[in-house]
Tab-separated table of C-alpha atoms and ligand atoms in Angstrom:
chain	number	residue	atom	x	y	z
Z	85	MET	CA	5.312	18.056	-12.434
Z	86	ASN	CA	5.402	20.537	-9.559
Z	87	THR	CA	8.595	20.629	-7.571
Z	88	LEU	CA	8.453	20.630	-3.794
Z	89	GLU	CA	9.734	24.228	-3.850
Z	90	GLN	CA	6.849	25.349	-6.062
Z	91	ILE	CA	4.252	23.599	-3.894
Z	92	GLN	CA	5.583	24.955	-0.634
Z	93	ASN	CA	6.038	28.493	-1.961
Z	94	PHE	CA	2.301	28.966	-2.363
Z	95	LYS	CA	0.680	32.364	-1.987
Z	96	GLY	CA	-2.464	32.995	0.043
Z	97	LYS	CA	-3.750	31.087	3.023
Z	98	TYR	CA	-3.859	27.464	1.878
Z	99	PRO	CA	-1.840	25.424	-0.642
Z	100	LYS	CA	-4.165	24.403	-3.469
Z	101	GLN	CA	-3.180	20.720	-3.163
Z	102	ILE	CA	-4.850	20.642	0.227
Z	103	TRP	CA	-8.238	20.364	-1.486
Z	104	SER	CA	-7.326	17.059	-3.076
Z	105	LEU	CA	-6.385	15.643	0.316
Z	106	PHE	CA	-9.411	17.324	1.907
Z	107	PHE	CA	-11.862	15.535	-0.388
Z	108	SER	CA	-10.165	12.140	-0.300
Z	109	GLU	CA	-10.100	12.244	3.479
Z	110	MET	CA	-13.667	13.524	3.616
Z	111	TRP	CA	-14.969	10.489	1.686
Z	112	GLU	CA	-12.763	8.122	3.659
Z	113	ARG	CA	-14.206	9.463	6.911
Z	114	PHE	CA	-17.696	9.148	5.427
Z	115	CYS	CA	-16.979	5.457	4.873
Z	116	PHE	CA	-15.333	5.034	8.281
Z	117	TYR	CA	-17.895	6.868	10.405
Z	118	GLY	CA	-20.731	5.522	8.299
Z	119	MET	CA	-19.687	1.987	9.188
Z	120	ARG	CA	-18.793	2.811	12.755
Z	121	GLY	CA	-22.220	4.329	13.261
Z	122	MET	CA	-23.873	1.103	12.149
Z	123	LEU	CA	-21.792	-1.397	14.131
Z	124	VAL	CA	-23.442	-1.505	17.538
Z	125	PHE	CA	-26.966	-1.176	16.203
Z	126	PHE	CA	-26.388	-3.859	13.579
Z	127	MET	CA	-24.856	-6.273	16.061
Z	128	ILE	CA	-27.774	-5.935	18.471
Z	129	ASP	CA	-30.636	-5.633	16.023
Z	130	GLN	CA	-29.484	-7.955	13.250
Z	131	LEU	CA	-26.966	-10.329	14.779
Z	132	ASN	CA	-28.828	-10.647	18.099
Z	133	PHE	CA	-25.860	-9.749	20.263
Z	134	GLU	CA	-26.337	-8.859	23.910
Z	135	GLU	CA	-25.871	-5.147	24.521
Z	136	THR	CA	-22.687	-5.556	26.566
Z	137	ALA	CA	-21.102	-7.920	24.042
Z	138	ALA	CA	-21.923	-5.542	21.198
Z	139	ASN	CA	-20.387	-2.624	23.052
Z	140	LEU	CA	-17.252	-4.564	23.906
Z	141	GLN	CA	-16.776	-5.710	20.340
Z	142	TYR	CA	-17.372	-2.214	19.084
Z	143	GLY	CA	-14.682	-0.975	21.479
Z	144	ALA	CA	-12.334	-3.677	20.216
Z	145	THR	CA	-12.772	-2.630	16.583
Z	146	GLN	CA	-12.089	0.992	17.497
Z	147	ALA	CA	-8.937	0.083	19.396
Z	148	PHE	CA	-7.653	-2.042	16.506
Z	149	VAL	CA	-8.482	0.559	13.892
Z	150	TYR	CA	-6.329	3.156	15.582
Z	151	ALA	CA	-3.656	0.650	16.596
Z	152	PHE	CA	-3.188	-0.293	12.945
Z	153	THR	CA	-2.363	3.257	12.015
Z	154	PHE	CA	1.020	2.610	13.590
Z	155	VAL	CA	1.623	-0.355	11.298
Z	156	GLY	CA	0.356	1.631	8.303
Z	157	GLY	CA	2.585	4.590	9.119
Z	158	LEU	CA	5.631	2.413	9.690
Z	159	PHE	CA	5.345	0.570	6.385
Z	160	ALA	CA	4.741	3.837	4.572
Z	161	ASP	CA	8.029	5.223	5.888
Z	162	LYS	CA	10.056	2.132	5.197
Z	163	ILE	CA	8.624	0.613	2.052
Z	164	LEU	CA	5.478	1.889	0.380
Z	165	GLY	CA	5.610	5.660	0.651
Z	166	PHE	CA	2.482	7.603	1.588
Z	167	ARG	CA	0.700	7.417	-1.732
Z	168	LYS	CA	0.908	3.678	-2.242
Z	169	SER	CA	-0.072	3.134	1.396
Z	170	LEU	CA	-3.082	5.338	0.992
Z	171	PHE	CA	-4.084	3.560	-2.178
Z	172	TRP	CA	-3.642	0.100	-0.680
Z	173	GLY	CA	-5.550	1.121	2.444
Z	174	GLY	CA	-8.357	2.513	0.307
Z	175	ILE	CA	-8.586	-0.728	-1.689
Z	176	LEU	CA	-8.826	-2.769	1.519
Z	177	MET	CA	-11.543	-0.473	2.821
Z	178	ILE	CA	-13.476	-0.894	-0.423
Z	179	VAL	CA	-13.109	-4.687	-0.234
Z	180	GLY	CA	-14.269	-4.594	3.401
Z	181	SER	CA	-17.358	-2.549	2.654
Z	182	LEU	CA	-18.176	-4.619	-0.450
Z	183	ILE	CA	-18.027	-7.788	1.635
Z	184	LEU	CA	-20.424	-6.177	4.100
Z	185	ALA	CA	-22.639	-4.959	1.285
Z	186	THR	CA	-22.869	-8.474	-0.157
Z	187	ASP	CA	-23.869	-10.282	3.015
Z	188	PRO	CA	-23.455	-8.305	6.224
Z	189	HIS	CA	-25.010	-11.039	8.371
Z	190	GLN	CA	-22.750	-13.821	7.226
Z	191	PHE	CA	-19.466	-11.948	6.728
Z	192	PHE	CA	-19.730	-9.200	9.312
Z	193	PHE	CA	-16.383	-9.647	11.045
Z	194	LEU	CA	-14.525	-10.400	7.821
Z	195	GLY	CA	-15.680	-7.107	6.334
Z	196	ILE	CA	-14.842	-5.216	9.503
Z	197	ALA	CA	-11.342	-6.744	9.653
Z	198	PHE	CA	-10.579	-5.573	6.099
Z	199	THR	CA	-11.756	-2.105	6.986
Z	200	VAL	CA	-9.615	-2.029	10.127
Z	201	VAL	CA	-6.405	-2.854	8.249
Z	202	GLY	CA	-7.335	-0.550	5.378
Z	203	THR	CA	-7.912	2.424	7.649
Z	204	GLY	CA	-4.537	1.748	9.238
Z	205	PHE	CA	-2.864	2.259	5.873
Z	206	PHE	CA	-4.999	5.195	4.761
Z	207	LYS	CA	-5.612	7.447	7.723
Z	208	PRO	CA	-2.170	8.380	9.097
Z	209	ASN	CA	-0.564	8.720	5.698
Z	210	ILE	CA	-2.996	11.162	4.178
Z	211	SER	CA	-2.538	13.353	7.261
Z	212	THR	CA	1.231	13.242	6.899
Z	213	MET	CA	0.947	14.400	3.303
Z	214	VAL	CA	-0.870	17.546	4.410
Z	215	GLY	CA	2.185	18.436	6.472
Z	216	LYS	CA	4.431	17.975	3.432
Z	217	LEU	CA	2.709	20.872	1.673
Z	218	TYR	CA	4.417	23.274	4.055
Z	219	LYS	CA	7.976	24.396	4.629
Z	220	SER	CA	9.199	23.583	8.115
Z	221	ASP	CA	8.885	27.186	9.337
Z	222	ASP	CA	5.591	28.044	7.618
Z	223	SER	CA	3.221	29.477	10.212
Z	224	ARG	CA	0.161	28.638	8.067
Z	225	ARG	CA	0.439	24.901	8.762
Z	226	ASP	CA	-1.944	24.748	11.754
Z	227	ALA	CA	-4.556	26.579	9.699
Z	228	GLY	CA	-4.152	23.998	6.926
Z	229	PHE	CA	-4.702	21.167	9.347
Z	230	SER	CA	-7.738	22.941	10.765
Z	231	LEU	CA	-9.242	23.129	7.280
Z	232	PHE	CA	-8.403	19.477	6.677
Z	233	TYR	CA	-10.122	18.712	9.990
Z	234	ALA	CA	-13.272	20.388	8.727
Z	235	GLY	CA	-13.196	17.913	5.806
Z	236	ILE	CA	-12.834	15.026	8.240
Z	237	ASN	CA	-15.920	16.145	10.088
Z	238	LEU	CA	-17.966	16.889	6.999
Z	239	GLY	CA	-17.436	13.271	5.972
Z	240	ALA	CA	-18.088	12.079	9.510
Z	241	LEU	CA	-21.351	13.979	9.726
Z	242	LEU	CA	-22.725	12.867	6.355
Z	243	GLY	CA	-21.626	9.241	6.686
Z	244	GLY	CA	-22.612	8.990	10.327
Z	245	TYR	CA	-26.088	10.236	9.501
Z	246	LEU	CA	-26.889	8.667	6.140
Z	247	CYS	CA	-25.635	5.081	6.483
Z	248	ILE	CA	-27.544	4.155	9.613
Z	249	ALA	CA	-30.643	6.027	8.474
Z	250	ILE	CA	-30.704	3.952	5.276
Z	251	GLY	CA	-29.953	0.726	7.153
Z	252	LYS	CA	-32.764	1.296	9.640
Z	253	GLY	CA	-35.157	2.241	6.879
Z	254	GLU	CA	-35.638	5.811	8.073
Z	255	MET	CA	-34.495	7.061	4.673
Z	256	LEU	CA	-35.242	5.898	1.138
Z	257	SER	CA	-37.345	3.059	2.513
Z	258	SER	CA	-39.814	3.425	-0.336
Z	259	VAL	CA	-37.163	2.712	-2.963
Z	260	ILE	CA	-35.074	0.107	-1.170
Z	261	ALA	CA	-36.639	-3.279	-0.443
Z	262	GLU	CA	-36.690	-4.063	3.251
Z	263	GLY	CA	-34.333	-7.017	2.935
Z	264	ALA	CA	-31.724	-4.946	1.095
Z	265	ARG	CA	-31.449	-1.911	3.356
Z	266	TRP	CA	-28.316	-2.953	5.189
Z	267	ASN	CA	-26.668	-4.075	1.973
Z	268	VAL	CA	-27.296	-0.659	0.458
Z	269	ALA	CA	-26.068	1.118	3.592
Z	270	PHE	CA	-22.767	-0.761	3.606
Z	271	GLY	CA	-22.627	-0.470	-0.174
Z	272	LEU	CA	-22.819	3.297	0.162
Z	273	ALA	CA	-19.648	3.177	2.268
Z	274	ALA	CA	-17.963	1.263	-0.564
Z	275	ILE	CA	-19.116	3.762	-3.189
Z	276	VAL	CA	-17.820	6.815	-1.336
Z	277	MET	CA	-14.509	5.088	-0.764
Z	278	VAL	CA	-14.231	4.541	-4.514
Z	279	ILE	CA	-14.892	8.266	-4.969
Z	280	SER	CA	-12.150	9.000	-2.441
Z	281	LEU	CA	-9.608	6.949	-4.368
Z	282	ILE	CA	-10.656	8.227	-7.797
Z	283	ASN	CA	-10.294	11.772	-6.495
Z	284	PHE	CA	-6.838	10.939	-5.210
Z	285	VAL	CA	-5.685	9.219	-8.395
Z	286	PHE	CA	-6.765	12.125	-10.568
Z	287	THR	CA	-5.303	14.839	-8.404
Z	288	GLN	CA	-2.114	13.208	-7.142
Z	289	ARG	CA	-0.055	14.610	-10.015
Z	290	SER	CA	-0.282	18.023	-8.397
Z	291	LEU	CA	1.496	16.638	-5.337
Z	292	GLY	CA	4.792	16.527	-7.221
Z	293	PRO	CA	7.281	14.375	-5.337
Z	294	ILE	CA	5.217	14.285	-2.118
Z	295	GLY	CA	4.397	10.783	-0.904
Z	296	LEU	CA	6.457	8.858	-3.473
Z	297	GLN	CA	8.087	5.609	-2.445
Z	298	PRO	CA	11.251	6.031	-0.358
Z	299	GLN	CA	14.540	4.991	-1.933
Z	300	MET	CA	17.398	2.971	-0.526
Z	301	MET	CA	20.888	4.413	-0.298
Z	302	ARG	CA	23.962	2.496	-1.409
Z	303	LEU	CA	27.250	2.808	0.460
Z	304	ASP	CA	28.536	5.214	-2.205
Z	305	GLY	CA	25.613	7.571	-1.580
Z	306	THR	CA	23.608	6.759	-4.730
Z	307	TYR	CA	19.986	5.646	-4.512
Z	308	TYR	CA	18.104	2.621	-5.814
Z	309	PRO	CA	14.392	1.769	-5.685
Z	310	ILE	CA	12.928	-0.463	-2.978
Z	311	GLU	CA	12.850	-4.092	-4.121
Z	312	LYS	CA	9.453	-5.220	-5.414
Z	313	TRP	CA	9.346	-8.271	-3.153
Z	314	LYS	CA	9.335	-5.999	-0.106
Z	315	GLU	CA	6.366	-4.080	-1.442
Z	316	TYR	CA	4.428	-7.257	-2.226
Z	317	GLY	CA	5.521	-8.628	1.132
Z	318	VAL	CA	3.713	-5.735	2.856
Z	319	TYR	CA	0.563	-6.390	0.844
Z	320	ILE	CA	0.615	-10.057	1.756
Z	321	LEU	CA	1.416	-9.390	5.399
Z	322	SER	CA	-1.487	-6.987	5.700
Z	323	LEU	CA	-3.811	-9.678	4.361
Z	324	VAL	CA	-2.481	-12.099	6.958
Z	325	PHE	CA	-3.599	-9.645	9.644
Z	326	VAL	CA	-7.215	-9.879	8.470
Z	327	PRO	CA	-8.072	-13.294	9.992
Z	328	LEU	CA	-6.070	-12.416	13.109
Z	329	ILE	CA	-8.156	-9.319	13.667
Z	330	MET	CA	-11.341	-11.291	13.096
Z	331	VAL	CA	-10.374	-13.620	15.916
Z	332	MET	CA	-9.277	-10.833	18.232
Z	333	VAL	CA	-12.399	-8.744	17.725
Z	334	ALA	CA	-14.635	-11.744	18.295
Z	335	LYS	CA	-12.924	-12.597	21.581
Z	336	THR	CA	-12.603	-9.286	23.331
Z	337	GLU	CA	-10.243	-10.484	26.064
Z	338	TYR	CA	-7.611	-10.561	23.315
Z	339	THR	CA	-8.077	-6.836	22.950
Z	340	ASP	CA	-6.865	-6.418	26.517
Z	341	TYR	CA	-3.757	-8.509	25.885
Z	342	PHE	CA	-3.188	-6.683	22.644
Z	343	MET	CA	-3.486	-3.254	24.221
Z	344	TRP	CA	-1.164	-4.207	27.054
Z	345	THR	CA	1.529	-5.489	24.708
Z	346	ILE	CA	1.366	-3.191	21.702
Z	347	GLY	CA	2.065	0.017	23.652
Z	348	PRO	CA	5.289	-1.156	25.345
Z	349	LEU	CA	6.502	-2.812	22.127
Z	350	VAL	CA	5.902	0.330	20.139
Z	351	LEU	CA	7.696	2.423	22.752
Z	352	ILE	CA	10.709	0.107	22.671
Z	353	TYR	CA	10.762	0.395	18.901
Z	354	LEU	CA	10.495	4.178	19.119
Z	355	PHE	CA	13.427	4.314	21.531
Z	356	TYR	CA	15.429	2.166	19.118
Z	357	GLU	CA	14.673	4.600	16.286
Z	358	MET	CA	15.485	7.502	18.605
Z	359	SER	CA	18.927	6.023	19.254
Z	360	LYS	CA	19.715	6.379	15.551
Z	361	VAL	CA	19.036	10.129	15.190
Z	362	ASN	CA	21.091	13.092	16.362
Z	363	ALA	CA	20.590	14.808	19.713
Z	364	ALA	CA	18.532	17.713	18.378
Z	365	GLU	CA	16.198	15.386	16.492
Z	366	ARG	CA	15.897	13.142	19.543
Z	367	LYS	CA	14.747	16.054	21.693
Z	368	LYS	CA	12.008	16.830	19.201
Z	369	LEU	CA	10.850	13.233	19.268
Z	370	TRP	CA	10.666	13.410	23.069
Z	371	ALA	CA	8.482	16.489	22.755
Z	372	ALA	CA	6.265	14.599	20.282
Z	373	LEU	CA	5.970	11.767	22.772
Z	374	ILE	CA	4.828	14.170	25.499
Z	375	PHE	CA	2.050	15.454	23.225
Z	376	ILE	CA	1.093	11.880	22.366
Z	377	LEU	CA	0.885	10.808	26.005
Z	378	PHE	CA	-1.263	13.793	26.946
Z	379	SER	CA	-3.565	13.089	24.039
Z	380	ILE	CA	-4.418	9.674	25.521
Z	381	LEU	CA	-5.976	11.446	28.484
Z	382	PHE	CA	-7.743	13.894	26.196
Z	383	TRP	CA	-9.393	11.175	24.090
Z	384	GLY	CA	-10.161	9.095	27.168
Z	385	ILE	CA	-12.331	11.907	28.476
Z	386	TYR	CA	-13.562	13.132	25.099
Z	387	GLU	CA	-14.701	9.734	23.818
Z	388	GLN	CA	-17.444	9.437	26.430
Z	389	SER	CA	-19.642	10.633	23.576
Z	390	GLY	CA	-19.981	7.140	22.108
Z	391	GLY	CA	-20.441	5.489	25.507
Z	392	SER	CA	-21.773	7.033	28.683
Z	393	LEU	CA	-22.963	10.255	27.057
Z	394	SER	CA	-25.175	8.351	24.662
Z	395	ILE	CA	-26.875	6.624	27.598
Z	396	PHE	CA	-27.127	9.966	29.391
Z	397	ALA	CA	-28.669	11.500	26.268
Z	398	ALA	CA	-31.230	8.706	26.007
Z	399	LYS	CA	-32.235	8.787	29.669
Z	400	ASN	CA	-31.749	12.287	30.957
Z	401	LEU	CA	-32.317	14.804	28.181
Z	402	ASN	CA	-35.462	16.490	26.896
Z	403	LYS	CA	-35.990	17.844	23.383
Z	404	ASP	CA	-35.862	21.565	24.098
Z	405	LEU	CA	-33.529	22.187	21.139
Z	406	PHE	CA	-35.890	22.508	18.144
Z	407	GLY	CA	-37.498	19.209	19.154
Z	408	LEU	CA	-34.380	17.335	18.028
Z	409	ASP	CA	-33.584	13.834	19.214
Z	410	PRO	CA	-30.989	14.045	22.035
Z	411	ASN	CA	-29.010	11.042	20.753
Z	412	GLY	CA	-28.893	12.472	17.262
Z	413	VAL	CA	-27.561	15.720	18.723
Z	414	ASN	CA	-25.006	13.848	20.811
Z	415	ASN	CA	-23.781	11.981	17.739
Z	416	SER	CA	-23.584	14.853	15.330
Z	417	ALA	CA	-23.370	18.256	17.052
Z	418	GLY	CA	-19.580	18.013	17.500
Z	419	ALA	CA	-18.953	17.405	13.803
Z	420	PHE	CA	-21.515	20.069	12.903
Z	421	PHE	CA	-19.775	22.713	15.033
Z	422	ILE	CA	-16.351	21.739	13.697
Z	423	ILE	CA	-17.327	22.201	10.060
Z	424	PHE	CA	-18.024	25.863	10.787
Z	425	LEU	CA	-15.515	26.547	13.514
Z	426	ALA	CA	-12.437	24.750	12.176
Z	427	PRO	CA	-11.815	27.045	9.184
Z	428	LEU	CA	-12.538	30.091	11.361
Z	429	ILE	CA	-10.122	29.001	14.045
Z	430	GLY	CA	-7.553	28.248	11.333
Z	431	LEU	CA	-7.901	31.834	10.105
Z	432	LEU	CA	-7.650	33.038	13.700
Z	433	TRP	CA	-4.271	31.284	14.029
Z	434	ILE	CA	-3.052	32.995	10.839
Z	435	TRP	CA	-4.349	36.364	12.071
Z	436	LEU	CA	-2.645	35.955	15.449
Z	437	SER	CA	0.566	34.781	13.841
Z	438	LYS	CA	0.716	37.914	11.653
Z	439	ARG	CA	0.548	39.942	14.854
Z	440	LYS	CA	3.166	37.667	16.433
Z	441	ILE	CA	0.824	36.672	19.244
Z	442	GLU	CA	-0.156	33.171	18.112
Z	443	PRO	CA	0.056	30.807	21.102
Z	444	ASN	CA	2.538	27.989	20.571
Z	445	THR	CA	1.520	24.361	20.378
Z	446	VAL	CA	1.990	23.576	24.074
Z	447	ILE	CA	-0.293	26.424	25.050
Z	448	LYS	CA	-2.841	25.393	22.398
Z	449	PHE	CA	-2.816	21.894	23.844
Z	450	GLY	CA	-3.218	23.331	27.330
Z	451	LEU	CA	-6.190	25.382	26.108
Z	452	GLY	CA	-7.594	22.248	24.507
Z	453	PHE	CA	-7.667	20.541	27.881
Z	454	ILE	CA	-9.089	23.580	29.634
Z	455	PHE	CA	-11.963	23.855	27.146
Z	456	LEU	CA	-12.530	20.128	27.476
Z	457	GLY	CA	-12.678	20.522	31.243
Z	458	LEU	CA	-15.049	23.490	31.026
Z	459	GLY	CA	-17.249	21.527	28.645
Z	460	TYR	CA	-17.486	18.678	31.130
Z	461	TYR	CA	-18.247	21.192	33.822
Z	462	VAL	CA	-21.186	22.412	31.743
Z	463	LEU	CA	-22.274	18.767	31.475
Z	464	PHE	CA	-22.175	18.657	35.246
Z	465	ALA	CA	-24.230	21.844	35.366
Z	466	THR	CA	-27.049	20.240	33.361
Z	467	ARG	CA	-28.228	18.864	36.716
Z	468	LEU	CA	-29.172	22.387	37.792
Z	469	PHE	CA	-31.823	22.439	35.060
Z	470	ALA	CA	-33.297	19.026	35.768
Z	471	ASP	CA	-36.886	18.302	36.709
Z	472	LEU	CA	-37.818	15.838	39.445
Z	473	GLN	CA	-37.698	12.955	36.972
Z	474	GLY	CA	-34.030	13.684	36.340
Z	475	VAL	CA	-34.684	14.995	32.823
Z	476	THR	CA	-32.685	18.059	31.893
Z	477	SER	CA	-32.062	20.515	29.096
Z	478	LEU	CA	-30.725	19.457	25.707
Z	479	ASN	CA	-29.853	23.110	25.087
Z	480	ILE	CA	-27.378	23.182	27.945
Z	481	PHE	CA	-26.013	19.822	26.857
Z	482	THR	CA	-25.420	21.217	23.363
Z	483	ILE	CA	-23.568	24.197	24.808
Z	484	ALA	CA	-21.329	21.690	26.596
Z	485	LEU	CA	-20.653	19.957	23.274
Z	486	LEU	CA	-19.754	23.304	21.732
Z	487	VAL	CA	-17.211	24.032	24.462
Z	488	ILE	CA	-15.758	20.513	24.184
Z	489	THR	CA	-15.474	20.998	20.426
Z	490	LEU	CA	-13.469	24.193	20.944
Z	491	GLY	CA	-11.113	22.073	23.024
Z	492	GLU	CA	-10.889	19.456	20.296
Z	493	LEU	CA	-9.973	22.135	17.770
Z	494	CYS	CA	-7.112	23.357	19.957
Z	495	LEU	CA	-5.727	19.846	20.239
Z	496	SER	CA	-6.627	17.412	17.484
Z	497	PRO	CA	-5.695	19.257	14.253
Z	498	ILE	CA	-2.808	20.904	16.097
Z	499	GLY	CA	-1.609	17.445	17.141
Z	500	LEU	CA	-1.566	16.284	13.505
Z	501	SER	CA	0.336	19.407	12.595
Z	502	ILE	CA	2.922	19.122	15.356
Z	503	MET	CA	3.617	15.469	14.519
Z	504	THR	CA	4.650	16.518	11.030
Z	505	LYS	CA	6.860	19.255	12.485
Z	506	LEU	CA	8.618	17.253	15.179
Z	507	SER	CA	9.249	14.023	13.277
Z	508	THR	CA	12.417	13.467	11.337
Z	509	GLU	CA	12.000	12.979	7.611
Z	510	LYS	CA	12.245	9.194	7.847
Z	511	LEU	CA	9.873	8.765	10.786
Z	512	GLN	CA	6.944	10.917	9.635
Z	513	GLY	CA	4.511	8.075	8.988
Z	514	MET	CA	5.427	6.191	12.126
Z	515	MET	CA	5.013	9.224	14.375
Z	516	MET	CA	1.650	10.025	12.819
Z	517	GLY	CA	0.714	6.394	13.440
Z	518	LEU	CA	1.796	6.817	17.035
Z	519	TRP	CA	-0.393	9.898	17.372
Z	520	PHE	CA	-3.382	7.799	16.349
Z	521	LEU	CA	-2.265	4.883	18.501
Z	522	ALA	CA	-2.783	7.285	21.398
Z	523	SER	CA	-6.379	7.556	20.173
Z	524	ALA	CA	-6.642	3.774	20.383
Z	525	TYR	CA	-5.636	3.982	24.025
Z	526	GLY	CA	-7.961	6.931	24.470
Z	527	GLN	CA	-10.868	4.813	23.206
Z	528	TYR	CA	-9.806	2.035	25.483
Z	529	VAL	CA	-9.561	4.296	28.536
Z	530	ALA	CA	-12.877	5.922	27.593
Z	531	GLY	CA	-14.563	2.524	27.690
Z	532	ILE	CA	-13.220	1.830	31.152
Z	533	ILE	CA	-14.232	5.258	32.457
Z	534	GLY	CA	-17.667	4.904	30.879
Z	535	ALA	CA	-18.194	1.478	32.420
Z	536	ASN	CA	-17.309	2.873	35.845
Z	537	LEU	CA	-19.739	5.748	35.446
Z	538	ALA	CA	-22.502	3.385	34.433
Z	539	THR	CA	-22.537	1.369	37.635
Z	540	ALA	CA	-26.043	2.584	38.363
Z	541	LYS	CA	-27.601	0.122	40.754
Z	542	GLU	CA	-30.594	-2.050	40.157
Z	543	GLY	CA	-33.755	-0.129	40.896
Z	544	SER	CA	-32.115	3.293	40.758
Z	545	THR	CA	-34.195	6.089	39.301
Z	546	ASN	CA	-33.478	8.403	36.399
Z	547	TYR	CA	-32.706	11.073	38.925
Z	548	ASP	CA	-30.072	8.858	40.585
Z	549	ALA	CA	-28.542	8.247	37.165
Z	550	LEU	CA	-28.425	11.992	36.525
Z	551	ILE	CA	-26.591	12.577	39.775
Z	552	ALA	CA	-24.190	9.664	39.212
Z	553	TYR	CA	-23.302	10.687	35.666
Z	554	THR	CA	-22.950	14.387	36.328
Z	555	ASP	CA	-20.765	13.701	39.379
Z	556	GLY	CA	-18.551	11.656	37.078
Z	557	TYR	CA	-18.443	14.433	34.474
Z	558	LYS	CA	-17.433	16.951	37.107
Z	559	GLN	CA	-14.512	14.696	38.080
Z	560	LEU	CA	-13.463	14.321	34.460
Z	561	GLY	CA	-13.704	18.086	34.007
Z	562	ILE	CA	-11.388	18.624	36.953
Z	563	TYR	CA	-8.840	16.127	35.594
Z	564	ALA	CA	-8.902	17.846	32.212
Z	565	VAL	CA	-8.325	21.282	33.722
Z	566	ILE	CA	-5.474	19.918	35.857
Z	567	ALA	CA	-3.878	18.390	32.755
Z	568	GLY	CA	-4.234	21.705	30.916
Z	569	VAL	CA	-2.654	23.686	33.732
Z	570	LEU	CA	0.121	21.108	34.038
Z	571	LEU	CA	0.867	21.401	30.328
Z	572	ILE	CA	1.059	25.166	30.545
Z	573	LEU	CA	3.349	24.874	33.590
Z	574	ILE	CA	5.730	22.482	31.849
Z	575	SER	CA	5.586	24.432	28.605
Z	576	PRO	CA	9.087	25.951	29.075
Z	577	ILE	CA	10.578	22.435	29.229
Z	578	VAL	CA	8.609	21.173	26.246
Z	579	LYS	CA	9.497	24.312	24.288
Z	580	LYS	CA	13.176	23.658	24.974
Z	581	LEU	CA	12.796	20.155	23.591
Z	582	MET	CA	11.024	21.533	20.533
Z	583	GLN	CA	13.822	24.043	19.838
Z	584	ASP	CA	13.009	26.004	16.646
Z	585	VAL	CA	9.563	24.377	16.249
Z	586	LYS	CA	6.662	26.513	17.433
W	811	LIG	N1	-12.312	12.783	14.727
W	811	LIG	C1	-10.987	12.787	14.226
W	811	LIG	C2	-10.833	11.888	13.044
W	811	LIG	O1	-11.610	11.042	12.775
W	811	LIG	C3	-9.971	12.456	15.273
W	811	LIG	C4	-9.962	11.037	15.659
W	811	LIG	C5	-8.944	10.728	16.696
W	811	LIG	O2	-7.755	11.058	16.600
W	811	LIG	N2	-9.336	10.079	17.725
W	811	LIG	O3	-9.876	12.009	12.347
């Protein structure tokens, strides 16, 4: 078995174990984004939901998915360890997608609820393990997370495209009977999740001690294993959550209550944990919290892609980019750009670090916001290319997505990386969960912003919609730039809190 020393003393740009995590996460994201891409369409087309109800329930599932990462991270730290959490989460995701594959019409919310809890156990903990491949002062860590992020998006792109295409019968319709298309589409999510777990099981040996179950310390300083009943208790508890989530997703007002309570509760718990660490560690956790809070704003603006931007794409964009469908471009261009740009930007960080001019994390975050803001400004500028019907250029829109993606790459993988650097050893999973909980709030905020943008009045023309949306995007762009500048201005304070961490 590799020792931690041997793993972390790797030569070259990336530790070789990263590929195991890369592929497991890639297939998990295939499953996740594959399902996510089918939800709204399936609810409207197959379950006869009203459009608003479908969108609200979709938003609820997204909020719960990311909220459960906190629970998954917490239990990984305290009881299961990262590997068992990942495995348990993967099993739940497989069960969820198999339920959907069997009878998606009858068991829709049951399958979704399993997937929600499963993702909570899988997603934060695999990310934390990437961080464990590096020594605390290794400057190649951000590059590793950028590579890992490319894997995330490769899975997202493939799953997001293939599952819905099969379900709708746009692909393989000659070999799959019409009545079985949705079963096959959800079944595909189950199959790739099995691949993800098999890949993990066969490669986990190379991870040495990384992700093993934590041990308890006796008063005399010796260790003993966690009691089995606690481990089984977590498994049972997570199953108890399944029916609860089913109820909460079905009645979306519960999502509001949930979102209003979970955040404060989690913060109180964080402050309790912070009271138990030393002053230097506490400062780092404060810095982590600042990054987490800023990321809520980032995702709130960024996540317009699933909401208002998809309506904008349908109504206001032409096909001047190779005749491609504007909604298809809106759904997939971000992931497409990331697959190519993420490894390059990772190498750029390494190159800059060798020359001692790599920007630190606060500045990278600031840049993330500024790119996001510029991207939204380009979205605003699409109105300058519009015809009298309010239809404008998909090319310009795609450039906006490219700029937004550059922002994402300065913030999202870097955020994963900084969580692993700023957390104390015993709080790694929980802090990663908190990072994703911010995404849950981001999704939530994005829904509210999107709904406000979409208040186009009865009888308004396409051109009015163009003006209303692009005005909104300009506002969002300005907020993003302000946040970026603010971050750069407060960077000396945050850097002080971070101490030796870059
Ligand atoms: N797209 C990324 C992923 O799926 C980031 C998601 C998020 O943090 N909101 O991992």
